[in-house]
Amino acid sequence: CKVMHLLFRTILVLNLLASAVSFECGHRFGLFRNPYDCTSFYQCDEWWAIKKNCSSGTWFDEEGHICNWPEYVKCWEELECMYYDQEAAPISEDVRSQRQSTCMFNHVVAESVEPGRKKNPLNVKIVEEILTEEIFIKAFPNANAPYTYTNFLKALAPFPSVCKTEIHCKQELATMFAHFQQETDGLFYTTEQGNRFDRYCQASINWVVKTYPCIPTKRYYGRGSRQLQWNHNYGAFSQAMYGDPKKLLDEPELLATTWLSFASGIWYFVTPQPPKPSMLDIVT
């Protein structure tokens, strides 16, 4: 009995340690929003912060100290930027600094976006004014399942630097869709039409193997609006979207079936590849 009790307490402590992060409590006790994620919050107890998740489909409301439906919560307007960082990559501080110049929001910001929704992020509202759903459908009559107008708006939401002003938005949209056209033939192809039997697994570079390990049953051939390829690109995009490279290494097919089809292309558009600047930097 004593052994079981000790085992239970050990498991409890390990779980607490696993959920504790470098969040500084503003007060000794209380519930506080996660500055990077609408769907989670921190419970502070004696200055000790424990991360907790809201139920599926809800966001944390700091004013009411409850998890509520997104339409009743002010969240994305107060989120802090997340910056793409490839910690294990052998890159210089200058390159790291350039990559960290890209401001991004957590993927959950995209989930609640719908055409015409009053609480859509500002850049999404700007795009809705310039590129209406009617124009989108006429421009891409053969668009495949994941390439919907709604999914495009969702994909824009985590990237506040894209279409942040109406002046540059038309140029940015034209540049992005020119690349999408080249890769997908009018948003028709969701995967590459070449050698999809190739695993596209980079396994000869130690830091890539450690940071973005290939899943034996998965292939990382071109998917989505920019036809993203290779495990290190899937992992880096996953890190940028989810804070976890494993998410899309485990589920690469999401790039061909969800709003991530567009998001992967937009991520490629905004991410600099030093010494080359990002395509967004060139356009604006």
Short mmCIF file of C-alpha atoms in Angstrom, two decimals:
data_model
loop_
_atom_site.label_atom_id
_atom_site.label_comp_id
_atom_site.label_asym_id
_atom_site.label_seq_id
_atom_site.Cartn_x
_atom_site.Cartn_y
_atom_site.Cartn_z
CA CYS A 1 0.00 0.00 0.00
CA LYS A 2 2.83 2.40 0.90
CA VAL A 3 4.58 1.56 -2.36
CA MET A 4 1.45 2.31 -4.38
CA HIS A 5 0.94 5.57 -2.48
CA LEU A 6 4.53 6.61 -3.18
CA LEU A 7 4.18 5.67 -6.84
CA PHE A 8 1.00 7.73 -7.13
CA ARG A 9 2.65 10.78 -5.56
CA THR A 10 5.68 10.40 -7.83
CA ILE A 11 3.48 10.32 -10.93
CA LEU A 12 1.56 13.37 -9.68
CA VAL A 13 4.77 15.34 -9.12
CA LEU A 14 6.11 14.36 -12.56
CA ASN A 15 2.88 15.50 -14.18
CA LEU A 16 3.07 18.82 -12.35
CA LEU A 17 6.66 19.32 -13.42
CA ALA A 18 5.79 18.48 -17.01
CA SER A 19 3.02 21.09 -17.08
CA ALA A 20 5.02 23.78 -15.30
CA VAL A 21 6.67 26.25 -17.67
CA SER A 22 8.61 29.48 -17.55
CA PHE A 23 5.51 31.62 -16.97
CA GLU A 24 5.85 34.28 -14.29
CA CYS A 25 2.79 34.65 -12.11
CA GLY A 26 1.69 38.26 -11.69
CA HIS A 27 -0.06 37.34 -8.46
CA ARG A 28 0.38 34.64 -5.86
CA PHE A 29 -2.90 32.97 -6.82
CA GLY A 30 -5.19 33.19 -9.83
CA LEU A 31 -5.93 32.22 -13.41
CA PHE A 32 -4.07 33.99 -16.22
CA ARG A 33 -4.19 33.81 -20.01
CA ASN A 34 -1.46 32.19 -22.05
CA PRO A 35 0.08 35.10 -24.00
CA TYR A 36 0.71 32.81 -26.99
CA ASP A 37 -2.36 30.58 -27.09
CA CYS A 38 -6.07 31.34 -26.76
CA THR A 39 -6.99 27.76 -25.83
CA SER A 40 -4.93 27.47 -22.65
CA PHE A 41 -4.25 29.35 -19.43
CA TYR A 42 -2.10 29.25 -16.31
CA GLN A 43 -3.22 28.52 -12.79
CA CYS A 44 -0.94 30.17 -10.23
CA ASP A 45 -0.73 28.68 -6.77
CA GLU A 46 1.88 30.05 -4.34
CA TRP A 47 3.64 31.63 -7.38
CA TRP A 48 3.80 28.20 -9.05
CA ALA A 49 2.38 28.25 -12.62
CA ILE A 50 0.62 25.21 -14.04
CA LYS A 51 -0.52 25.24 -17.66
CA LYS A 52 -4.07 24.02 -18.29
CA ASN A 53 -6.10 23.58 -21.47
CA CYS A 54 -9.64 24.69 -22.17
CA SER A 55 -12.20 22.21 -23.46
CA SER A 56 -12.14 21.66 -27.21
CA GLY A 57 -13.51 24.61 -29.17
CA THR A 58 -13.30 27.14 -26.33
CA TRP A 59 -10.91 29.98 -25.44
CA PHE A 60 -9.86 31.33 -22.07
CA ASP A 61 -11.57 34.54 -21.00
CA GLU A 62 -9.29 36.35 -18.55
CA GLU A 63 -11.99 38.81 -17.54
CA GLY A 64 -14.43 36.10 -16.48
CA HIS A 65 -11.72 33.56 -15.52
CA ILE A 66 -13.52 30.87 -17.51
CA CYS A 67 -13.22 29.08 -20.83
CA ASN A 68 -15.90 30.34 -23.21
CA TRP A 69 -16.94 30.24 -26.87
CA PRO A 70 -14.52 32.25 -29.07
CA GLU A 71 -17.17 34.80 -30.12
CA TYR A 72 -17.42 35.95 -26.50
CA VAL A 73 -13.69 36.18 -25.85
CA LYS A 74 -11.20 38.88 -26.76
CA CYS A 75 -8.05 36.93 -27.44
CA TRP A 76 -6.09 37.27 -30.69
CA GLU A 77 -6.00 41.07 -30.35
CA GLU A 78 -3.83 40.64 -27.26
CA LEU A 79 -1.69 37.70 -28.31
CA GLU A 80 2.07 38.16 -28.37
CA CYS A 81 4.05 37.19 -31.43
CA MET A 82 5.61 33.78 -31.72
CA TYR A 83 8.85 33.66 -33.67
CA TYR A 84 10.09 30.82 -35.80
CA ASP A 85 13.28 29.52 -34.24
CA GLN A 86 15.28 26.52 -35.32
CA GLU A 87 17.29 26.08 -32.14
CA ALA A 88 19.07 22.91 -33.15
CA ALA A 89 20.11 24.21 -36.55
CA PRO A 90 23.77 25.25 -36.98
CA ILE A 91 22.95 28.84 -37.98
CA SER A 92 24.52 32.17 -37.11
CA GLU A 93 22.96 34.75 -34.81
CA ASP A 94 22.44 37.03 -37.81
CA VAL A 95 20.43 34.37 -39.62
CA ARG A 96 18.49 33.57 -36.44
CA SER A 97 17.71 37.27 -36.01
CA GLN A 98 16.35 37.50 -39.56
CA ARG A 99 14.14 34.47 -39.08
CA GLN A 100 12.81 35.86 -35.81
CA SER A 101 11.67 39.00 -37.61
CA THR A 102 8.54 37.17 -38.73
CA CYS A 103 5.67 37.67 -36.31
CA MET A 104 3.20 34.80 -36.07
CA PHE A 105 0.21 33.88 -33.94
CA ASN A 106 -0.63 30.42 -32.66
CA HIS A 107 -2.66 28.20 -35.01
CA VAL A 108 -5.77 28.48 -32.81
CA VAL A 109 -6.34 32.01 -34.14
CA ALA A 110 -7.24 30.45 -37.49
CA GLU A 111 -9.81 28.03 -36.16
CA SER A 112 -12.54 30.61 -35.45
CA VAL A 113 -12.14 32.63 -38.67
CA GLU A 114 -15.18 32.66 -40.95
CA PRO A 115 -16.06 34.97 -43.85
CA GLY A 116 -17.75 38.12 -42.55
CA ARG A 117 -17.09 37.38 -38.88
CA LYS A 118 -16.82 40.64 -36.94
CA LYS A 119 -13.97 39.35 -34.77
CA ASN A 120 -11.76 38.25 -37.66
CA PRO A 121 -8.19 39.59 -37.39
CA LEU A 122 -7.55 42.92 -39.10
CA ASN A 123 -5.51 41.48 -41.97
CA VAL A 124 -8.30 38.99 -42.74
CA LYS A 125 -10.84 41.82 -42.86
CA ILE A 126 -8.62 43.73 -45.29
CA VAL A 127 -8.42 40.69 -47.58
CA GLU A 128 -12.19 40.24 -47.43
CA GLU A 129 -12.57 43.79 -48.76
CA ILE A 130 -10.10 43.23 -51.63
CA LEU A 131 -10.69 39.59 -52.54
CA THR A 132 -14.33 38.61 -52.08
CA GLU A 133 -15.55 35.03 -52.10
CA GLU A 134 -17.28 35.67 -55.44
CA ILE A 135 -14.02 36.82 -57.06
CA PHE A 136 -12.15 33.87 -55.52
CA ILE A 137 -14.60 31.31 -56.92
CA LYS A 138 -14.52 32.90 -60.39
CA ALA A 139 -10.73 33.01 -60.39
CA PHE A 140 -10.38 29.35 -59.34
CA PRO A 141 -13.38 27.41 -60.68
CA ASN A 142 -11.50 24.09 -60.48
CA ALA A 143 -10.17 24.57 -56.94
CA ASN A 144 -9.87 21.28 -55.05
CA ALA A 145 -11.46 20.53 -51.67
CA PRO A 146 -8.96 22.18 -49.24
CA TYR A 147 -8.56 25.29 -51.39
CA THR A 148 -11.69 27.10 -50.26
CA TYR A 149 -12.14 30.81 -49.62
CA THR A 150 -12.77 30.11 -45.93
CA ASN A 151 -9.58 28.07 -45.63
CA PHE A 152 -7.59 30.86 -47.25
CA LEU A 153 -8.90 33.36 -44.70
CA LYS A 154 -8.11 30.93 -41.88
CA ALA A 155 -4.59 30.48 -43.22
CA LEU A 156 -3.97 34.24 -43.22
CA ALA A 157 -4.94 34.73 -39.59
CA PRO A 158 -1.68 33.50 -37.97
CA PHE A 159 0.37 35.87 -40.17
CA PRO A 160 -0.39 39.49 -39.11
CA SER A 161 2.46 40.81 -41.27
CA VAL A 162 0.61 39.72 -44.44
CA CYS A 163 -1.91 42.27 -45.71
CA LYS A 164 -1.54 44.45 -42.63
CA THR A 165 -2.22 47.48 -44.86
CA GLU A 166 -4.54 47.79 -47.85
CA ILE A 167 -1.82 49.61 -49.80
CA HIS A 168 0.45 46.58 -50.02
CA CYS A 169 -2.14 43.83 -49.76
CA LYS A 170 -2.97 43.64 -53.48
CA GLN A 171 0.71 43.21 -54.36
CA GLU A 172 1.17 40.56 -51.70
CA LEU A 173 -1.89 38.60 -52.81
CA ALA A 174 -0.82 38.77 -56.46
CA THR A 175 2.65 37.46 -55.59
CA MET A 176 1.35 34.64 -53.41
CA PHE A 177 -1.24 33.45 -55.90
CA ALA A 178 1.27 33.57 -58.74
CA HIS A 179 3.33 30.98 -56.83
CA PHE A 180 0.22 28.99 -55.91
CA GLN A 181 -0.78 28.93 -59.58
CA GLN A 182 2.62 27.59 -60.59
CA GLU A 183 2.55 24.82 -57.99
CA THR A 184 -1.11 23.75 -58.14
CA ASP A 185 -2.38 24.65 -61.63
CA GLY A 186 -5.22 26.86 -60.44
CA LEU A 187 -5.49 25.38 -56.92
CA PHE A 188 -6.29 21.97 -58.39
CA TYR A 189 -3.40 19.78 -57.25
CA THR A 190 -3.06 19.17 -53.53
CA THR A 191 -0.01 16.91 -53.85
CA GLU A 192 2.90 16.72 -56.24
CA GLN A 193 2.33 14.71 -59.40
CA GLY A 194 5.85 13.30 -59.62
CA ASN A 195 7.50 10.69 -57.46
CA ARG A 196 5.22 10.34 -54.44
CA PHE A 197 6.87 7.05 -53.57
CA ASP A 198 10.01 8.90 -52.48
CA ARG A 199 9.96 9.43 -48.72
CA TYR A 200 11.75 12.80 -48.94
CA CYS A 201 13.46 11.94 -45.66
CA GLN A 202 16.71 13.77 -44.93
CA ALA A 203 18.57 11.33 -42.72
CA SER A 204 22.22 12.19 -43.41
CA ILE A 205 22.51 15.38 -41.32
CA ASN A 206 22.68 14.81 -37.58
CA TRP A 207 20.82 17.91 -36.40
CA VAL A 208 17.99 17.27 -38.89
CA VAL A 209 17.64 13.67 -37.73
CA LYS A 210 17.53 14.82 -34.11
CA THR A 211 15.16 17.76 -34.60
CA TYR A 212 12.90 16.52 -37.39
CA PRO A 213 12.99 12.70 -37.30
CA CYS A 214 11.09 10.95 -40.07
CA ILE A 215 8.19 8.72 -39.13
CA PRO A 216 8.82 5.33 -40.79
CA THR A 217 5.31 5.03 -42.25
CA LYS A 218 5.12 8.61 -43.55
CA ARG A 219 6.27 10.32 -46.74
CA TYR A 220 7.09 14.01 -47.00
CA TYR A 221 6.48 14.64 -50.69
CA GLY A 222 5.08 17.93 -51.96
CA ARG A 223 1.73 18.94 -50.49
CA GLY A 224 -0.30 22.13 -50.30
CA SER A 225 -0.30 25.42 -52.18
CA ARG A 226 3.52 25.63 -52.18
CA GLN A 227 4.10 21.87 -52.45
CA LEU A 228 6.20 21.71 -49.29
CA GLN A 229 8.72 18.86 -49.36
CA TRP A 230 11.15 17.06 -47.02
CA ASN A 231 10.90 16.26 -43.32
CA HIS A 232 12.93 19.30 -42.23
CA ASN A 233 10.45 21.65 -43.95
CA TYR A 234 7.42 19.83 -42.56
CA GLY A 235 8.99 19.93 -39.10
CA ALA A 236 9.95 23.59 -39.30
CA PHE A 237 6.46 24.56 -40.48
CA SER A 238 4.93 22.45 -37.72
CA GLN A 239 7.15 24.17 -35.15
CA ALA A 240 5.99 27.55 -36.46
CA MET A 241 2.30 26.61 -36.39
CA TYR A 242 2.05 24.38 -33.33
CA GLY A 243 5.22 24.94 -31.35
CA ASP A 244 5.89 21.25 -31.94
CA PRO A 245 7.71 19.78 -34.98
CA LYS A 246 6.21 16.36 -34.33
CA LYS A 247 2.61 17.38 -35.12
CA LEU A 248 3.03 17.53 -38.90
CA LEU A 249 5.80 14.93 -39.03
CA ASP A 250 3.15 12.56 -37.63
CA GLU A 251 0.35 13.92 -39.83
CA PRO A 252 1.85 15.30 -43.07
CA GLU A 253 -1.41 14.61 -44.91
CA LEU A 254 -2.98 17.62 -43.15
CA LEU A 255 -1.14 19.84 -45.64
CA ALA A 256 -3.29 18.37 -48.41
CA THR A 257 -6.65 18.26 -46.63
CA THR A 258 -7.07 21.32 -44.40
CA TRP A 259 -6.45 25.09 -44.22
CA LEU A 260 -2.80 24.18 -43.69
CA SER A 261 -2.68 23.71 -47.48
CA PHE A 262 -2.73 27.50 -47.79
CA ALA A 263 -0.90 28.20 -44.51
CA SER A 264 2.18 26.23 -45.61
CA GLY A 265 2.45 28.43 -48.70
CA ILE A 266 2.00 31.63 -46.71
CA TRP A 267 4.61 30.48 -44.18
CA TYR A 268 7.04 29.93 -47.05
CA PHE A 269 6.16 33.41 -48.34
CA VAL A 270 6.93 35.20 -45.05
CA THR A 271 9.93 33.19 -43.85
CA PRO A 272 13.39 34.49 -44.87
CA GLN A 273 15.97 31.97 -46.04
CA PRO A 274 19.22 33.92 -45.41
CA PRO A 275 21.06 35.31 -47.18
CA LYS A 276 17.81 35.65 -49.16
CA PRO A 277 15.09 37.84 -47.60
CA SER A 278 11.51 36.63 -47.48
CA MET A 279 9.29 37.16 -50.50
CA LEU A 280 7.13 39.38 -48.30
CA ASP A 281 10.11 41.64 -47.57
CA ILE A 282 10.78 42.04 -51.28
CA VAL A 283 7.18 42.87 -52.15
CA THR A 284 6.72 45.40 -49.36
#
